[in-house]
XYZ file of C-alpha atoms in Angstrom:
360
model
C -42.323 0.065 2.818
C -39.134 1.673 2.653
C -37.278 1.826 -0.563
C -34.334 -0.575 -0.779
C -32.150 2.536 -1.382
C -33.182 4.859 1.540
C -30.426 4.601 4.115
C -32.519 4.482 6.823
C -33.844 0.776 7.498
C -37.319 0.915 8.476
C -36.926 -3.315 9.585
C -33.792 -2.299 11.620
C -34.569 1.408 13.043
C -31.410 2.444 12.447
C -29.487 5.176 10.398
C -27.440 3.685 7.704
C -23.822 4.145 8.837
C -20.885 5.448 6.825
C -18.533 2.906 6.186
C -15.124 3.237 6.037
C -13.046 1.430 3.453
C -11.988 -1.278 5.850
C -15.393 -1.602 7.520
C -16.251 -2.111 3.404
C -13.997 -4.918 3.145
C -15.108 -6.367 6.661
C -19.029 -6.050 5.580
C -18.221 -8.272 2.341
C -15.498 -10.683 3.816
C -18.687 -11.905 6.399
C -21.046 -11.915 3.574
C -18.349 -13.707 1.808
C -17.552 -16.323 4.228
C -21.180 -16.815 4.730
C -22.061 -17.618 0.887
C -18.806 -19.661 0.957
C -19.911 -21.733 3.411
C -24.385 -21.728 2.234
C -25.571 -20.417 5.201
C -28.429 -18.299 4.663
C -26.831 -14.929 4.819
C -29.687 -12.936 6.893
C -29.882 -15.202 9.687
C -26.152 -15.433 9.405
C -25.268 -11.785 9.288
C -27.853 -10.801 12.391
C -26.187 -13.132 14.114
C -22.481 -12.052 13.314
C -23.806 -8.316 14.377
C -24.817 -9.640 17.783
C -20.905 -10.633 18.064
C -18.905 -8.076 16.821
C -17.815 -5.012 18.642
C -18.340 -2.519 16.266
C -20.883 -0.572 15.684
C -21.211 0.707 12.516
C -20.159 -2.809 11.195
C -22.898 -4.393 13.348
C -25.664 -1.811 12.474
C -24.510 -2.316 8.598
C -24.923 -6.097 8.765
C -28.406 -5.604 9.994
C -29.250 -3.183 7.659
C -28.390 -6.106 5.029
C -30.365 -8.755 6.983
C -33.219 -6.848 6.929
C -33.229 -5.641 3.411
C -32.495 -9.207 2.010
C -35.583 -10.455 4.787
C -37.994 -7.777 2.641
C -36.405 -9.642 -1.053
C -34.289 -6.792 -1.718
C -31.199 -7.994 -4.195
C -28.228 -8.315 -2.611
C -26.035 -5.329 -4.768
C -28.998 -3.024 -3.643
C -28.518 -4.468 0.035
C -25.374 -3.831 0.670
C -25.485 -0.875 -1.278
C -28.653 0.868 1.530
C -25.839 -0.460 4.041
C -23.346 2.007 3.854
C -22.855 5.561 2.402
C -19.117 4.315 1.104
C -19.672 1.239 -0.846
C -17.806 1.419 -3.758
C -19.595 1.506 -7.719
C -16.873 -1.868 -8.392
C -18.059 -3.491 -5.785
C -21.563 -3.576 -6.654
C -20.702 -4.041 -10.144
C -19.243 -7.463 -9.299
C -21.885 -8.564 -7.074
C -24.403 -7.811 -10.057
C -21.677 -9.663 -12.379
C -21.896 -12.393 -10.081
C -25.427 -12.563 -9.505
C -25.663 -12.745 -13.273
C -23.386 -15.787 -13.451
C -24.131 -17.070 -10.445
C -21.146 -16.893 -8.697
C -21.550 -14.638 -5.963
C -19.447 -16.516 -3.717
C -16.420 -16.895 -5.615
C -16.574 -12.678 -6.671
C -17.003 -12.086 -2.611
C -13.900 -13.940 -2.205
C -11.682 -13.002 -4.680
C -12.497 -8.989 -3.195
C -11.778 -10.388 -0.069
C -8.315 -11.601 -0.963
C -7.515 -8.460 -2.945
C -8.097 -6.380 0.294
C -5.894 -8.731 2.347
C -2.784 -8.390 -0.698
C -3.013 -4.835 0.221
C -2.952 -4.826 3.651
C -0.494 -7.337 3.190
C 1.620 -5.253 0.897
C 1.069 -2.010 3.319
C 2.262 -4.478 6.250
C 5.885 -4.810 4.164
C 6.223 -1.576 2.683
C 6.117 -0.089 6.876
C 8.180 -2.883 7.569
C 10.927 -1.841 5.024
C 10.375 1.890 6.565
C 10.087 0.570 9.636
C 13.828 -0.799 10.197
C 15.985 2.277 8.651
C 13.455 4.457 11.030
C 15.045 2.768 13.960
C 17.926 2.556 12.870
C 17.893 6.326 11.709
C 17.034 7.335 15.473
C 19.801 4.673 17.363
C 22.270 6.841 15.228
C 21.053 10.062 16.129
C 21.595 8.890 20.040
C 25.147 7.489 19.353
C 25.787 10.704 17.780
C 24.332 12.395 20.890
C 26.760 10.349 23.294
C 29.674 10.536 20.778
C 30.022 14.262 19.849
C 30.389 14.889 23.803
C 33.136 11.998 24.072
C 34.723 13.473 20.511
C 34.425 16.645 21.905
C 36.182 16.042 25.416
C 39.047 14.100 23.146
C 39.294 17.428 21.001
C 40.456 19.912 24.289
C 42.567 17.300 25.032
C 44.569 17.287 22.316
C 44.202 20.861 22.125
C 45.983 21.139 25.631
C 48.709 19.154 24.238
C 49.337 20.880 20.971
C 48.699 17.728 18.625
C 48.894 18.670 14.955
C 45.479 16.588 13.679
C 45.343 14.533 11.151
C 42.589 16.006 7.767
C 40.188 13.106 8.874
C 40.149 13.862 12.684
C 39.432 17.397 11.406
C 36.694 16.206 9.550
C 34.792 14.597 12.032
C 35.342 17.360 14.697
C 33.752 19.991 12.532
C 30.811 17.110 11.813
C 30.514 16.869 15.691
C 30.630 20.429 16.734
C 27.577 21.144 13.809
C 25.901 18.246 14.855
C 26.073 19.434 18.811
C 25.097 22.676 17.978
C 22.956 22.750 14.860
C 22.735 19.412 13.683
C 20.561 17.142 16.097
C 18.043 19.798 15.537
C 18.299 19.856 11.804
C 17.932 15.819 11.613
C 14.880 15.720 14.350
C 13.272 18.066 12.320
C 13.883 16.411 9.090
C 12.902 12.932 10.433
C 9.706 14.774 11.661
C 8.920 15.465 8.391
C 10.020 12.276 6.503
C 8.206 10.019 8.639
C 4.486 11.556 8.702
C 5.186 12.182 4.982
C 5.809 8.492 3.892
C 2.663 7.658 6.379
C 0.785 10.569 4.420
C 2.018 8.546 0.955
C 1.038 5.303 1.970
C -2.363 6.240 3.730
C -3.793 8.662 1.481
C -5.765 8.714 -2.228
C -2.997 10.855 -4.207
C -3.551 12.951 -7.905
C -2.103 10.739 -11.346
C 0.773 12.779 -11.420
C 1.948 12.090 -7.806
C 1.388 8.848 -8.136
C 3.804 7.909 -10.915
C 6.296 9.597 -9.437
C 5.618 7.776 -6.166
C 6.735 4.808 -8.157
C 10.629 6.344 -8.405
C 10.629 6.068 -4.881
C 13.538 3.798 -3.777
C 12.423 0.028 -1.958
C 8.560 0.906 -2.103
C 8.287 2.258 -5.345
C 8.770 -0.559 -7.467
C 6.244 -2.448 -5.021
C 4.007 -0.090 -5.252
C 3.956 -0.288 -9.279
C 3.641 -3.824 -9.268
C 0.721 -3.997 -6.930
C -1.065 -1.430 -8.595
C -0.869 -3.623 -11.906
C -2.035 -6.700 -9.814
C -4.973 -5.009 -8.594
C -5.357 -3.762 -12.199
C -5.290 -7.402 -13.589
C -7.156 -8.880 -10.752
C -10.237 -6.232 -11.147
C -10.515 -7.618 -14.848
C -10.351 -10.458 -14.770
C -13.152 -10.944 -12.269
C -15.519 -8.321 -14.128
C -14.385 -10.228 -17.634
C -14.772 -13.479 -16.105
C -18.568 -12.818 -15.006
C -19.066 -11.407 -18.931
C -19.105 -7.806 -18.279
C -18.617 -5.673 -21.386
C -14.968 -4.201 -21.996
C -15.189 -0.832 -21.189
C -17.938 -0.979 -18.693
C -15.237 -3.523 -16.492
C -12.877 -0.619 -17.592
C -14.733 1.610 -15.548
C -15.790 -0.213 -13.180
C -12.224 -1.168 -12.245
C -11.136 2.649 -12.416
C -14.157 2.466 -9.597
C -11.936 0.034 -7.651
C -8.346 1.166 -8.090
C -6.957 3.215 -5.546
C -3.935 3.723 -7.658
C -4.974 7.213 -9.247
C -2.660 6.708 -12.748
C -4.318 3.375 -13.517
C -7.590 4.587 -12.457
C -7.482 7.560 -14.882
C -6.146 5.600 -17.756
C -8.626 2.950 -17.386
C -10.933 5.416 -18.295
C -9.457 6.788 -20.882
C -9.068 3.254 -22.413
C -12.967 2.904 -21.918
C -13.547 5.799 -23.978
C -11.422 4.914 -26.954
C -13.101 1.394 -26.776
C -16.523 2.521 -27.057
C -14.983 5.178 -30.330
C -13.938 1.606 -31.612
C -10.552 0.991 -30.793
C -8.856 -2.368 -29.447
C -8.433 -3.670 -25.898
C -4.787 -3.827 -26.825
C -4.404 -0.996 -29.243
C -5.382 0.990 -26.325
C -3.498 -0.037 -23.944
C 0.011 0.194 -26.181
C -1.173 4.002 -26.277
C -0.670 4.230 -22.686
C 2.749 4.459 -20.936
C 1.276 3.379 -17.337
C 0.926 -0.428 -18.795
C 3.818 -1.510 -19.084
C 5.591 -3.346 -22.358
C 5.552 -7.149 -20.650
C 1.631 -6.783 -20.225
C 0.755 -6.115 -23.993
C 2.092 -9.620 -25.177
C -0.129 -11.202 -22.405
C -3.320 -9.182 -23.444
C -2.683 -9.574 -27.277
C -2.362 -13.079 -26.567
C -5.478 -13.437 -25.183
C -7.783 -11.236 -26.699
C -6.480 -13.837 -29.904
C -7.433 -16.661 -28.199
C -10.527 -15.052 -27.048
C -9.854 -15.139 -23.675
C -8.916 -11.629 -22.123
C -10.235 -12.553 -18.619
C -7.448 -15.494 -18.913
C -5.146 -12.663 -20.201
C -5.580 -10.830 -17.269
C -5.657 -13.399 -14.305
C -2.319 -14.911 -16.266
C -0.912 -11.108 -15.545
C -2.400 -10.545 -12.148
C -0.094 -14.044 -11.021
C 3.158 -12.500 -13.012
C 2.982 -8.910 -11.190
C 2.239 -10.909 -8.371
C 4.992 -12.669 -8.451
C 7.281 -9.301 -9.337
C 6.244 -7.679 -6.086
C 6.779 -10.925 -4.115
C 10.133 -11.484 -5.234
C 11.429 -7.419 -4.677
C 9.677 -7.909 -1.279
C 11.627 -10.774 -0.519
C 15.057 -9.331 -2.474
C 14.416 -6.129 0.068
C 13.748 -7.780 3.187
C 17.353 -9.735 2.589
C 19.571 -7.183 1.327
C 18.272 -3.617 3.359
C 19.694 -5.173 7.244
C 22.836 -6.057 5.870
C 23.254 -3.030 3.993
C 22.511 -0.683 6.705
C 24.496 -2.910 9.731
C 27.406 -2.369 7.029
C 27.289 1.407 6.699
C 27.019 1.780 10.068
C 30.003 -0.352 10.969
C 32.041 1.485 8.199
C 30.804 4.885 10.015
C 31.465 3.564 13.856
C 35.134 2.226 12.675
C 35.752 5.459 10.803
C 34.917 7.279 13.912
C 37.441 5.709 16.121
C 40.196 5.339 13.716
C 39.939 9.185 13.132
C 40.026 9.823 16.916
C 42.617 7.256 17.782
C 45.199 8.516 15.419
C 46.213 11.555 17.282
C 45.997 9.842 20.456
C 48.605 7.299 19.346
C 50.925 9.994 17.763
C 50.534 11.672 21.388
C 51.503 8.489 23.151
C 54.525 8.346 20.848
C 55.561 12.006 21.936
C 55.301 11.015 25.103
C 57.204 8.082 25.287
């Protein structure tokens, strides 16, 4: 018989796939859903294969049928399922197994994935609009440095003395016909597949914090990495795993590099004999609203409280600069460009009406 690590499934026949991190979070929202609800989870997963269209996720969830079928444990199961499954997440399915509360552990990764996709989904969103925006300028400006440009010979024919702010914008329309639009495509071809490069990829500690100084998605960025933080300890706290092993585990689980490496650093000066919150003081990347919350509870004897109470308040934090974002940034933007379209024509008007006066 094979060994319940190999990752080739002797019962299924077929290689063990690599997972990516979504197919992860796929594999354990069915396993999830399927403990939720008591089904027995081989018959249940074979059949979920047989439904799905793809197939590394289907050939996965057989690979855990069959291994659970031959009385493999269910950490080890999924763990022979994939080449990507993450050390946290087979920490908490041991954790849970312990307490017996593999169903509620499932769930609570499950929701943690869907906050993130979640917060990914606003953070393009608030790209999204000043993108579009960005680009229906560049065409205006396209379409009015011709019509600017036609005005200028005209008044050029006519010998009108311009005004400093017609001057202004002719110069801005003669670099931006001849230099500009060139300048600004290439910048916004850089921007663009830069923030997608920030948002998509794993990124060194140092990046990372200042990732947070980023304007709109910075600050949302910091809070959910604090949430997922929280959230990661309190489950492996919760299910009585030891401090700095759940420290660890949740550096495992972070895909926020700065938290990650400072988890482990708090780990180590744990195990030397130093405090949870001692620690964590040390540390500039928690910041000063969390400490009350952990000293509070590690008092009461309760840090997995501690931490689930300061999951919900940076929660909360990101929810509400979502929300303050998503309110303010149209407005803002429909303003400027109103200010720039009547600043436009009053500039180009104003010798036209001191011509018509001439004239007349």
């Amino acid at each position: 018989m094979a060994d319940s690590h190999d990752k080739t499934n002797s019962a299924s026949g077929e290689p063990a796939p690599r997972l990516s991190a979504g197919e992860t979070a796929q594999l354990v929202e069915a396993i999830a859903g399927l403990a939720m609800s008591e089904l027995p989870l081989s018959a249940g997963l074979r059949a979920t294969a047989e439904e799905i269209p793809h197939r590394r996720l289907a050939a996965a969830m057989r690979h855990v049928a069959a291994d659970l079928n031959r009385g493999v444990p269910l950490d080890a199961a999924i763990d022979g399922a994939g080449r990507n499954v993450p050390n946290y997440v087979r920490g908490l399915i041991l954790a849970g197994l312990r307490t017996g509360r593999v169903a509620h552990v499932l769930e609570e990764l499950v929701a943690m994935d869907r906050d993130r996709v979640d917060l990914r989904r606003r953070i393009t969103a608030a790209l999204a609009y000043p993108t579009i925006l960005f680009v229906l300028l560049l065409g205006m400006f396209v379409v009015a440095s011709r019509v600017v440009i036609s005005f200028a010979k005209v008044y050029d024919e006519f010998g009108v003395e311009l005004p400093t702010i017609t001057s202004m914008v002719l110069h801005t329309m003669y670099w931006f016909r001849y230099s500009g639009l060139g300048t600004m495509l290439l910048g916004l071809g850089i921007v663009v597949p830069s923030m997608v490069l920030l948002l998509a990829i794993p990124k060194p500690a140092e990046l990372q914090r200042a990732c947070y100084r980023v304007p709109v998605v910075g600050p949302l960025w910091r809070w959910q990495s604090l949430v997922d933080f929280s959230r990661l300890m309190y489950l492996l706290l919760d299910r009585q795993v030891p401090m700095s092993e759940a420290l660890r585990l949740t550096a495992d689980g972070l895909r926020w590099s700065d938290l990650a490496e400072v988890s482990r650093l708090c780990a180590q000066e744990i195990d030397q004999g130093m405090g949870l919150a001692e620690s964590m003081a040390k540390h500039p990347e928690f910041p000063a609203s969390i400490h009350p919350v952990i000293a509070s509870g590690i008092k009461a004897q309760q840090p997995s409280e501690a931490f689930r109470a300061a999951a919900e308040m940076y929660r909360r934090r990101a929810g509400v600069d979502t929300v303050l974002w998503e309110a303010v940034l149209p407005p803002i933007l429909l303003v400027l460009v109103a200010f720039g379209v009547s600043f436009l024509l009053v500039a180009m008007f104003l010798p036209l009406i001191k011509l018509i006066s001439a004239l007349t």
